[in-house]
Each structure stands twice: as C-alpha cells, then as structure tokens.
Amino acid sequence: MNESTFSLAHIWAQGDGVAHAVAAMLVLMSLASWSVILVKAWQLIALRRMSAGAKAFWHATSFEAGMAALAPRAADNPFHDLAHRGTEAVSHHAHHRDELHGVLGLNDWVTSTLRQSIDDTTGRLQSGLSILASVGSTAPFVGLFGTVWGIYHALVGIGAAGQATLDQVAGPVGESLVMTAGGLAVAIPAVLGYNALVRGNKEILARLKHFAHDLHAYLVTGGRVRKASASLHPLPARKEA
C-alpha cells in the first residue's frame, strides 16, 4: 500500500455508482454555496458604498441634489429607491384623494410606501441564503452517507475474499472516510458564509431604516428629525431648529 492508494484518482476509480453520485453532489453543493457567498459578498460591498451616498443626501442644498448623490447605479440602490418611492407617494396622495387610499393620512401612506420598499430590499438581500442554509445542514449527512456506503461496499468485498488483512481494510475504509471529510469541507464554508452574510444584511437594513425614518420626517413635516430610529412608526414631528 502506497500513497497513490489514497489519491483522489484512485478513490474515484475504486468507487461505484453511488460513491460517484455522492461525490458529484458534494461538488455541486460546494459550487453553489461558493457562488452565493461571492455574489452576496460583492453585493454587500456595493451596498456599503451606496450607504455613503445616503449621508451625502442630507448635506445637499436641495432635494434634487440629494437625489443626484444617490443616483449612481440607481436601479440597484435601495436608498435611491426609498427616496424615489417616497416622493412618488407624496405626489400620488396629493393628486388622487378620491381613490380608496385617500382615506389614509399622508403620514400613514408614506409610511406604508417606505415599508414596502424596505421589504423589497430585504427580500433581495435574503435571496440565496436558503441555499447556504440547506448546504450547511445537509452536506455533512451526504458525506456520512457516502462513508457508510463505502464501508459497506468494502466489507462486502472483504467478506467475499474470505480473509481480512490490514492492507485490505485500511484502504477501503480510508477511502470511505474521505467522504465525511468532503461533507465537512462543503458544509463549514457554507455555515460561516451564511452567518457573515446575515450580519452584513442586518447592518445594511439598519442603515436603510435610519435613512427611511429621516426621509419620512422630511416628506411629511419638511424637516429632518434630530435623532434617527430604526422604526418608521410612530414618528416625532419635530423640525430642526
């Protein structure tokens, strides 16, 4: 028995159809999880840069200039989407009072519109995370199944030979345990990536809610409140001095 006995090429050659299917499944799960991790991490980096524009918004001398500060990549900018939907809500409420939503006050109508925008952004941020959760929870069991099947396959071969030596046992069992290591190698990055992305999403949503709170106060009262809150309702009606 030499080192080539435990090489991946040898393990693949010695495996049967079930072992090949398990290995292929682990590879696909790893590719899926790493794709989600890289794409969502890049998205978070971009959103952190966009949040800087939210700070510049309040230093602008006019609302139009503030929107211009949020304009880069506006289609993917949740802060720009909030401001755009907020202004549309105010205009729509003022010119369509005869419709059913006209019974709502401006405060409630703007609050509802901003909440919808935040909910849409939350959905986009959370998309793909279920893949990481699924991979992190199932990959170890997929690898364990491959290990159990490999050991069973090895024992059947040893029983058919009628004798068991160390060389006969160590090779097949070692090859089977590689499946367990593969399952853990797939699951651990998925779990760590999921936790990191959830923390990043919470940070972005907190900034978005703070911006929405100040935007709500600006649209309804014409002035930004001094102290931001993560909640959109109830809102103080104070103006800056």
PDB file of C-alpha atoms in Angstrom:
ATOM      1  CA  MET A   1       0.000   0.000   0.000  1.00  0.00           C
ATOM      2  CA  ASN A   2       1.475   3.369  -1.027  1.00  0.00           C
ATOM      3  CA  GLU A   3       0.387   6.992  -1.139  1.00  0.00           C
ATOM      4  CA  SER A   4      -1.224   6.579  -4.551  1.00  0.00           C
ATOM      5  CA  THR A   5      -3.715   4.211  -2.945  1.00  0.00           C
ATOM      6  CA  PHE A   6      -5.327   7.192  -1.193  1.00  0.00           C
ATOM      7  CA  SER A   7      -5.148   9.601  -4.139  1.00  0.00           C
ATOM      8  CA  LEU A   8      -8.390  11.127  -5.370  1.00  0.00           C
ATOM      9  CA  ALA A   9      -7.956   9.466  -8.755  1.00  0.00           C
ATOM     10  CA  HIS A  10      -7.631   6.049  -7.123  1.00  0.00           C
ATOM     11  CA  ILE A  11     -10.628   6.690  -4.841  1.00  0.00           C
ATOM     12  CA  TRP A  12     -12.719   7.692  -7.853  1.00  0.00           C
ATOM     13  CA  ALA A  13     -11.611   4.629  -9.815  1.00  0.00           C
ATOM     14  CA  GLN A  14     -12.428   2.265  -6.934  1.00  0.00           C
ATOM     15  CA  GLY A  15     -15.811   3.811  -6.184  1.00  0.00           C
ATOM     16  CA  ASP A  16     -19.089   2.544  -7.568  1.00  0.00           C
ATOM     17  CA  GLY A  17     -22.008   4.485  -8.988  1.00  0.00           C
ATOM     18  CA  VAL A  18     -23.377   5.502  -5.580  1.00  0.00           C
ATOM     19  CA  ALA A  19     -19.990   6.828  -4.449  1.00  0.00           C
ATOM     20  CA  HIS A  20     -19.634   8.774  -7.690  1.00  0.00           C
ATOM     21  CA  ALA A  21     -23.114  10.261  -7.255  1.00  0.00           C
ATOM     22  CA  VAL A  22     -22.335  11.337  -3.676  1.00  0.00           C
ATOM     23  CA  ALA A  23     -19.039  12.928  -4.735  1.00  0.00           C
ATOM     24  CA  ALA A  24     -20.693  14.745  -7.628  1.00  0.00           C
ATOM     25  CA  MET A  25     -23.438  16.012  -5.306  1.00  0.00           C
ATOM     26  CA  LEU A  26     -20.867  17.386  -2.866  1.00  0.00           C
ATOM     27  CA  VAL A  27     -19.032  19.154  -5.686  1.00  0.00           C
ATOM     28  CA  LEU A  28     -22.260  20.741  -6.952  1.00  0.00           C
ATOM     29  CA  MET A  29     -23.234  21.827  -3.422  1.00  0.00           C
ATOM     30  CA  SER A  30     -19.805  23.383  -2.935  1.00  0.00           C
ATOM     31  CA  LEU A  31     -20.003  25.274  -6.231  1.00  0.00           C
ATOM     32  CA  ALA A  32     -23.497  26.532  -5.395  1.00  0.00           C
ATOM     33  CA  SER A  33     -22.538  27.723  -1.909  1.00  0.00           C
ATOM     34  CA  TRP A  34     -19.351  29.469  -3.042  1.00  0.00           C
ATOM     35  CA  SER A  35     -21.232  31.166  -5.893  1.00  0.00           C
ATOM     36  CA  VAL A  36     -23.790  32.537  -3.431  1.00  0.00           C
ATOM     37  CA  ILE A  37     -21.082  33.624  -0.975  1.00  0.00           C
ATOM     38  CA  LEU A  38     -19.081  35.523  -3.599  1.00  0.00           C
ATOM     39  CA  VAL A  39     -22.099  37.163  -5.268  1.00  0.00           C
ATOM     40  CA  LYS A  40     -23.735  38.233  -1.994  1.00  0.00           C
ATOM     41  CA  ALA A  41     -20.418  39.448  -0.530  1.00  0.00           C
ATOM     42  CA  TRP A  42     -19.885  41.652  -3.594  1.00  0.00           C
ATOM     43  CA  GLN A  43     -23.452  42.928  -3.211  1.00  0.00           C
ATOM     44  CA  LEU A  44     -22.820  43.879   0.416  1.00  0.00           C
ATOM     45  CA  ILE A  45     -19.638  45.756  -0.517  1.00  0.00           C
ATOM     46  CA  ALA A  46     -21.576  47.714  -3.138  1.00  0.00           C
ATOM     47  CA  LEU A  47     -24.389  48.493  -0.684  1.00  0.00           C
ATOM     48  CA  ARG A  48     -21.935  49.800   1.906  1.00  0.00           C
ATOM     49  CA  ARG A  49     -20.619  52.204  -0.723  1.00  0.00           C
ATOM     50  CA  MET A  50     -24.168  53.259  -1.580  1.00  0.00           C
ATOM     51  CA  SER A  51     -24.882  53.993   2.082  1.00  0.00           C
ATOM     52  CA  ALA A  52     -22.218  56.710   1.906  1.00  0.00           C
ATOM     53  CA  GLY A  53     -24.450  58.451  -0.622  1.00  0.00           C
ATOM     54  CA  ALA A  54     -27.251  58.413   1.955  1.00  0.00           C
ATOM     55  CA  LYS A  55     -25.096  60.568   4.219  1.00  0.00           C
ATOM     56  CA  ALA A  56     -24.308  62.918   1.346  1.00  0.00           C
ATOM     57  CA  PHE A  57     -28.041  63.182   0.638  1.00  0.00           C
ATOM     58  CA  TRP A  58     -28.652  65.162   3.813  1.00  0.00           C
ATOM     59  CA  HIS A  59     -25.756  67.525   3.132  1.00  0.00           C
ATOM     60  CA  ALA A  60     -27.209  68.526  -0.243  1.00  0.00           C
ATOM     61  CA  THR A  61     -28.691  72.012  -0.632  1.00  0.00           C
ATOM     62  CA  SER A  62     -31.832  70.726  -2.399  1.00  0.00           C
ATOM     63  CA  PHE A  63     -33.783  67.509  -2.743  1.00  0.00           C
ATOM     64  CA  GLU A  64     -32.775  67.224  -6.403  1.00  0.00           C
ATOM     65  CA  ALA A  65     -29.108  67.498  -5.468  1.00  0.00           C
ATOM     66  CA  GLY A  66     -29.636  64.877  -2.791  1.00  0.00           C
ATOM     67  CA  MET A  67     -31.179  62.521  -5.343  1.00  0.00           C
ATOM     68  CA  ALA A  68     -28.195  63.124  -7.600  1.00  0.00           C
ATOM     69  CA  ALA A  69     -25.925  61.996  -4.774  1.00  0.00           C
ATOM     70  CA  LEU A  70     -27.874  58.724  -4.689  1.00  0.00           C
ATOM     71  CA  ALA A  71     -28.077  58.363  -8.470  1.00  0.00           C
ATOM     72  CA  PRO A  72     -25.075  56.095  -9.237  1.00  0.00           C
ATOM     73  CA  ARG A  73     -26.443  52.644 -10.096  1.00  0.00           C
ATOM     74  CA  ALA A  74     -29.875  53.856  -9.030  1.00  0.00           C
ATOM     75  CA  ALA A  75     -31.574  50.642 -10.169  1.00  0.00           C
ATOM     76  CA  ASP A  76     -29.684  48.687  -7.507  1.00  0.00           C
ATOM     77  CA  ASN A  77     -29.566  51.430  -4.899  1.00  0.00           C
ATOM     78  CA  PRO A  78     -32.151  50.819  -2.137  1.00  0.00           C
ATOM     79  CA  PHE A  79     -31.550  54.305  -0.715  1.00  0.00           C
ATOM     80  CA  HIS A  80     -32.397  55.884  -4.060  1.00  0.00           C
ATOM     81  CA  ASP A  81     -35.434  53.607  -4.336  1.00  0.00           C
ATOM     82  CA  LEU A  82     -36.641  54.770  -0.908  1.00  0.00           C
ATOM     83  CA  ALA A  83     -36.334  58.444  -1.816  1.00  0.00           C
ATOM     84  CA  HIS A  84     -37.944  57.911  -5.228  1.00  0.00           C
ATOM     85  CA  ARG A  85     -40.887  55.942  -3.845  1.00  0.00           C
ATOM     86  CA  GLY A  86     -41.333  58.430  -1.025  1.00  0.00           C
ATOM     87  CA  THR A  87     -41.642  61.417  -3.346  1.00  0.00           C
ATOM     88  CA  GLU A  88     -43.980  59.477  -5.630  1.00  0.00           C
ATOM     89  CA  ALA A  89     -46.136  58.556  -2.627  1.00  0.00           C
ATOM     90  CA  VAL A  90     -46.468  62.215  -1.602  1.00  0.00           C
ATOM     91  CA  SER A  91     -47.358  63.283  -5.147  1.00  0.00           C
ATOM     92  CA  HIS A  92     -49.774  60.401  -5.685  1.00  0.00           C
ATOM     93  CA  HIS A  93     -51.527  61.034  -2.386  1.00  0.00           C
ATOM     94  CA  ALA A  94     -51.953  64.721  -3.180  1.00  0.00           C
ATOM     95  CA  HIS A  95     -53.443  64.166  -6.646  1.00  0.00           C
ATOM     96  CA  HIS A  96     -55.559  61.056  -6.038  1.00  0.00           C
ATOM     97  CA  ARG A  97     -57.500  61.807  -2.889  1.00  0.00           C
ATOM     98  CA  ASP A  98     -60.699  60.461  -4.475  1.00  0.00           C
ATOM     99  CA  GLU A  99     -59.265  56.923  -4.566  1.00  0.00           C
ATOM    100  CA  LEU A 100     -59.607  54.393  -1.730  1.00  0.00           C
ATOM    101  CA  HIS A 101     -56.207  55.200  -0.252  1.00  0.00           C
ATOM    102  CA  GLY A 102     -57.334  58.789   0.085  1.00  0.00           C
ATOM    103  CA  VAL A 103     -58.912  57.918   3.438  1.00  0.00           C
ATOM    104  CA  LEU A 104     -55.385  57.379   4.765  1.00  0.00           C
ATOM    105  CA  GLY A 105     -53.449  60.325   6.049  1.00  0.00           C
ATOM    106  CA  LEU A 106     -50.202  61.361   4.368  1.00  0.00           C
ATOM    107  CA  ASN A 107     -48.218  60.028   7.326  1.00  0.00           C
ATOM    108  CA  ASP A 108     -49.711  56.522   7.011  1.00  0.00           C
ATOM    109  CA  TRP A 109     -49.483  56.475   3.226  1.00  0.00           C
ATOM    110  CA  VAL A 110     -45.796  57.447   3.161  1.00  0.00           C
ATOM    111  CA  THR A 111     -45.018  55.011   5.968  1.00  0.00           C
ATOM    112  CA  SER A 112     -46.672  52.173   4.064  1.00  0.00           C
ATOM    113  CA  THR A 113     -44.778  53.034   0.865  1.00  0.00           C
ATOM    114  CA  LEU A 114     -41.403  53.183   2.616  1.00  0.00           C
ATOM    115  CA  ARG A 115     -42.083  49.892   4.381  1.00  0.00           C
ATOM    116  CA  GLN A 116     -42.838  48.245   1.038  1.00  0.00           C
ATOM    117  CA  SER A 117     -39.524  49.474  -0.330  1.00  0.00           C
ATOM    118  CA  ILE A 118     -37.652  48.133   2.699  1.00  0.00           C
ATOM    119  CA  ASP A 119     -39.478  44.800   2.434  1.00  0.00           C
ATOM    120  CA  ASP A 120     -38.478  44.509  -1.225  1.00  0.00           C
ATOM    121  CA  THR A 121     -34.848  45.204  -0.345  1.00  0.00           C
ATOM    122  CA  THR A 122     -34.987  42.679   2.493  1.00  0.00           C
ATOM    123  CA  GLY A 123     -36.228  40.050   0.062  1.00  0.00           C
ATOM    124  CA  ARG A 124     -33.379  40.779  -2.340  1.00  0.00           C
ATOM    125  CA  LEU A 125     -30.794  40.617   0.444  1.00  0.00           C
ATOM    126  CA  GLN A 126     -32.108  37.310   1.731  1.00  0.00           C
ATOM    127  CA  SER A 127     -32.343  35.662  -1.694  1.00  0.00           C
ATOM    128  CA  GLY A 128     -29.837  32.832  -1.976  1.00  0.00           C
ATOM    129  CA  LEU A 129     -29.248  32.475   1.752  1.00  0.00           C
ATOM    130  CA  SER A 130     -31.552  29.455   1.835  1.00  0.00           C
ATOM    131  CA  ILE A 131     -29.041  27.677  -0.411  1.00  0.00           C
ATOM    132  CA  LEU A 132     -26.280  28.220   2.149  1.00  0.00           C
ATOM    133  CA  ALA A 133     -28.540  27.082   4.975  1.00  0.00           C
ATOM    134  CA  SER A 134     -29.507  23.944   3.077  1.00  0.00           C
ATOM    135  CA  VAL A 135     -25.921  23.108   2.125  1.00  0.00           C
ATOM    136  CA  GLY A 136     -24.626  23.748   5.634  1.00  0.00           C
ATOM    137  CA  SER A 137     -27.223  21.463   7.197  1.00  0.00           C
ATOM    138  CA  THR A 138     -27.247  18.617   4.656  1.00  0.00           C
ATOM    139  CA  ALA A 139     -23.672  18.343   3.337  1.00  0.00           C
ATOM    140  CA  PRO A 140     -22.334  16.520   6.448  1.00  0.00           C
ATOM    141  CA  PHE A 141     -25.106  13.935   6.137  1.00  0.00           C
ATOM    142  CA  VAL A 142     -24.452  13.492   2.428  1.00  0.00           C
ATOM    143  CA  GLY A 143     -20.787  12.866   3.204  1.00  0.00           C
ATOM    144  CA  LEU A 144     -21.730  10.497   6.021  1.00  0.00           C
ATOM    145  CA  PHE A 145     -23.963   8.550   3.671  1.00  0.00           C
ATOM    146  CA  GLY A 146     -21.027   8.190   1.298  1.00  0.00           C
ATOM    147  CA  THR A 147     -18.868   6.948   4.163  1.00  0.00           C
ATOM    148  CA  VAL A 148     -21.415   4.386   5.320  1.00  0.00           C
ATOM    149  CA  TRP A 149     -21.943   3.154   1.786  1.00  0.00           C
ATOM    150  CA  GLY A 150     -18.203   2.930   1.173  1.00  0.00           C
ATOM    151  CA  ILE A 151     -17.591   0.942   4.358  1.00  0.00           C
ATOM    152  CA  TYR A 152     -20.456  -1.383   3.494  1.00  0.00           C
ATOM    153  CA  HIS A 153     -19.057  -1.835  -0.004  1.00  0.00           C
ATOM    154  CA  ALA A 154     -15.592  -2.557   1.453  1.00  0.00           C
ATOM    155  CA  LEU A 155     -16.926  -5.097   3.958  1.00  0.00           C
ATOM    156  CA  VAL A 156     -18.804  -6.917   1.212  1.00  0.00           C
ATOM    157  CA  GLY A 157     -15.568  -7.180  -0.758  1.00  0.00           C
ATOM    158  CA  ILE A 158     -13.612  -8.387   2.279  1.00  0.00           C
ATOM    159  CA  GLY A 159     -16.294 -10.967   3.055  1.00  0.00           C
ATOM    160  CA  ALA A 160     -16.186 -12.249  -0.495  1.00  0.00           C
ATOM    161  CA  ALA A 161     -12.389 -12.636  -0.253  1.00  0.00           C
ATOM    162  CA  GLY A 162     -12.769 -14.710   2.903  1.00  0.00           C
ATOM    163  CA  GLN A 163      -9.988 -13.003   4.827  1.00  0.00           C
ATOM    164  CA  ALA A 164      -9.226  -9.513   6.189  1.00  0.00           C
ATOM    165  CA  THR A 165      -5.728  -8.129   6.479  1.00  0.00           C
ATOM    166  CA  LEU A 166      -4.671  -4.626   7.461  1.00  0.00           C
ATOM    167  CA  ASP A 167      -3.969  -3.720   3.852  1.00  0.00           C
ATOM    168  CA  GLN A 168      -7.399  -4.888   2.765  1.00  0.00           C
ATOM    169  CA  VAL A 169      -9.211  -2.945   5.499  1.00  0.00           C
ATOM    170  CA  ALA A 170      -7.190   0.279   5.690  1.00  0.00           C
ATOM    171  CA  GLY A 171      -7.520   1.190   2.009  1.00  0.00           C
ATOM    172  CA  PRO A 172     -11.306   0.893   1.557  1.00  0.00           C
ATOM    173  CA  VAL A 173     -12.108   2.368   4.987  1.00  0.00           C
ATOM    174  CA  GLY A 174      -9.728   5.295   4.430  1.00  0.00           C
ATOM    175  CA  GLU A 175     -11.311   5.951   1.050  1.00  0.00           C
ATOM    176  CA  SER A 176     -14.761   5.933   2.649  1.00  0.00           C
ATOM    177  CA  LEU A 177     -13.769   8.423   5.338  1.00  0.00           C
ATOM    178  CA  VAL A 178     -12.759  10.870   2.625  1.00  0.00           C
ATOM    179  CA  MET A 179     -16.494  11.308   2.006  1.00  0.00           C
ATOM    180  CA  THR A 180     -17.004  12.521   5.576  1.00  0.00           C
ATOM    181  CA  ALA A 181     -14.139  14.993   5.176  1.00  0.00           C
ATOM    182  CA  GLY A 182     -15.655  16.156   1.903  1.00  0.00           C
ATOM    183  CA  GLY A 183     -19.034  16.749   3.520  1.00  0.00           C
ATOM    184  CA  LEU A 184     -17.445  18.839   6.268  1.00  0.00           C
ATOM    185  CA  ALA A 185     -15.333  20.752   3.735  1.00  0.00           C
ATOM    186  CA  VAL A 186     -18.527  21.724   1.914  1.00  0.00           C
ATOM    187  CA  ALA A 187     -20.639  22.479   4.996  1.00  0.00           C
ATOM    188  CA  ILE A 188     -18.209  24.610   7.040  1.00  0.00           C
ATOM    189  CA  PRO A 189     -17.739  27.424   4.451  1.00  0.00           C
ATOM    190  CA  ALA A 190     -21.494  27.439   3.813  1.00  0.00           C
ATOM    191  CA  VAL A 191     -22.293  27.902   7.513  1.00  0.00           C
ATOM    192  CA  LEU A 192     -19.619  30.565   8.047  1.00  0.00           C
ATOM    193  CA  GLY A 193     -20.680  32.383   4.873  1.00  0.00           C
ATOM    194  CA  TYR A 194     -24.337  32.292   5.919  1.00  0.00           C
ATOM    195  CA  ASN A 195     -23.589  33.804   9.337  1.00  0.00           C
ATOM    196  CA  ALA A 196     -21.363  36.516   7.853  1.00  0.00           C
ATOM    197  CA  LEU A 197     -23.937  37.468   5.210  1.00  0.00           C
ATOM    198  CA  VAL A 198     -26.766  37.604   7.749  1.00  0.00           C
ATOM    199  CA  ARG A 199     -24.732  40.013   9.894  1.00  0.00           C
ATOM    200  CA  GLY A 200     -23.927  42.134   6.849  1.00  0.00           C
ATOM    201  CA  ASN A 201     -27.580  42.223   5.794  1.00  0.00           C
ATOM    202  CA  LYS A 202     -28.639  43.364   9.264  1.00  0.00           C
ATOM    203  CA  GLU A 203     -26.147  46.219   9.094  1.00  0.00           C
ATOM    204  CA  ILE A 204     -27.408  47.383   5.692  1.00  0.00           C
ATOM    205  CA  LEU A 205     -31.057  47.131   6.770  1.00  0.00           C
ATOM    206  CA  ALA A 206     -30.329  49.150   9.920  1.00  0.00           C
ATOM    207  CA  ARG A 207     -28.793  51.934   7.816  1.00  0.00           C
ATOM    208  CA  LEU A 208     -31.712  51.749   5.404  1.00  0.00           C
ATOM    209  CA  LYS A 209     -34.282  52.047   8.205  1.00  0.00           C
ATOM    210  CA  HIS A 210     -32.461  55.027   9.714  1.00  0.00           C
ATOM    211  CA  PHE A 211     -32.470  56.722   6.317  1.00  0.00           C
ATOM    212  CA  ALA A 212     -36.154  55.886   5.863  1.00  0.00           C
ATOM    213  CA  HIS A 213     -37.000  57.396   9.245  1.00  0.00           C
ATOM    214  CA  ASP A 214     -35.332  60.694   8.390  1.00  0.00           C
ATOM    215  CA  LEU A 215     -36.803  60.657   4.891  1.00  0.00           C
ATOM    216  CA  HIS A 216     -40.290  60.096   6.314  1.00  0.00           C
ATOM    217  CA  ALA A 217     -39.890  63.081   8.612  1.00  0.00           C
ATOM    218  CA  TYR A 218     -38.645  65.218   5.722  1.00  0.00           C
ATOM    219  CA  LEU A 219     -41.502  64.267   3.403  1.00  0.00           C
ATOM    220  CA  VAL A 220     -44.247  64.629   5.996  1.00  0.00           C
ATOM    221  CA  THR A 221     -43.041  67.577   8.073  1.00  0.00           C
ATOM    222  CA  GLY A 222     -40.465  69.191   5.820  1.00  0.00           C
ATOM    223  CA  GLY A 223     -37.633  68.827   8.315  1.00  0.00           C
ATOM    224  CA  ARG A 224     -35.313  66.077   9.418  1.00  0.00           C
ATOM    225  CA  VAL A 225     -35.633  64.820  12.993  1.00  0.00           C
ATOM    226  CA  ARG A 226     -32.543  65.091  15.142  1.00  0.00           C
ATOM    227  CA  LYS A 227     -32.420  61.510  16.397  1.00  0.00           C
ATOM    228  CA  ALA A 228     -32.990  58.651  13.963  1.00  0.00           C
ATOM    229  CA  SER A 229     -34.800  55.499  14.964  1.00  0.00           C
ATOM    230  CA  ALA A 230     -34.993  52.063  13.331  1.00  0.00           C
ATOM    231  CA  SER A 231     -38.791  52.207  13.463  1.00  0.00           C
ATOM    232  CA  LEU A 232     -40.904  54.075  10.947  1.00  0.00           C
ATOM    233  CA  HIS A 233     -43.886  54.458  13.245  1.00  0.00           C
ATOM    234  CA  PRO A 234     -44.616  56.277  15.435  1.00  0.00           C
ATOM    235  CA  LEU A 235     -42.520  59.225  14.306  1.00  0.00           C
ATOM    236  CA  PRO A 236     -41.851  62.522  16.066  1.00  0.00           C
ATOM    237  CA  ALA A 237     -42.930  65.638  14.250  1.00  0.00           C
ATOM    238  CA  ARG A 238     -40.039  67.825  15.363  1.00  0.00           C
ATOM    239  CA  LYS A 239     -38.128  70.013  12.974  1.00  0.00           C
ATOM    240  CA  GLU A 240     -34.541  71.071  13.267  1.00  0.00           C
ATOM    241  CA  ALA A 241     -34.101  74.460  14.735  1.00  0.00           C
TER     242      ALA A 241
END
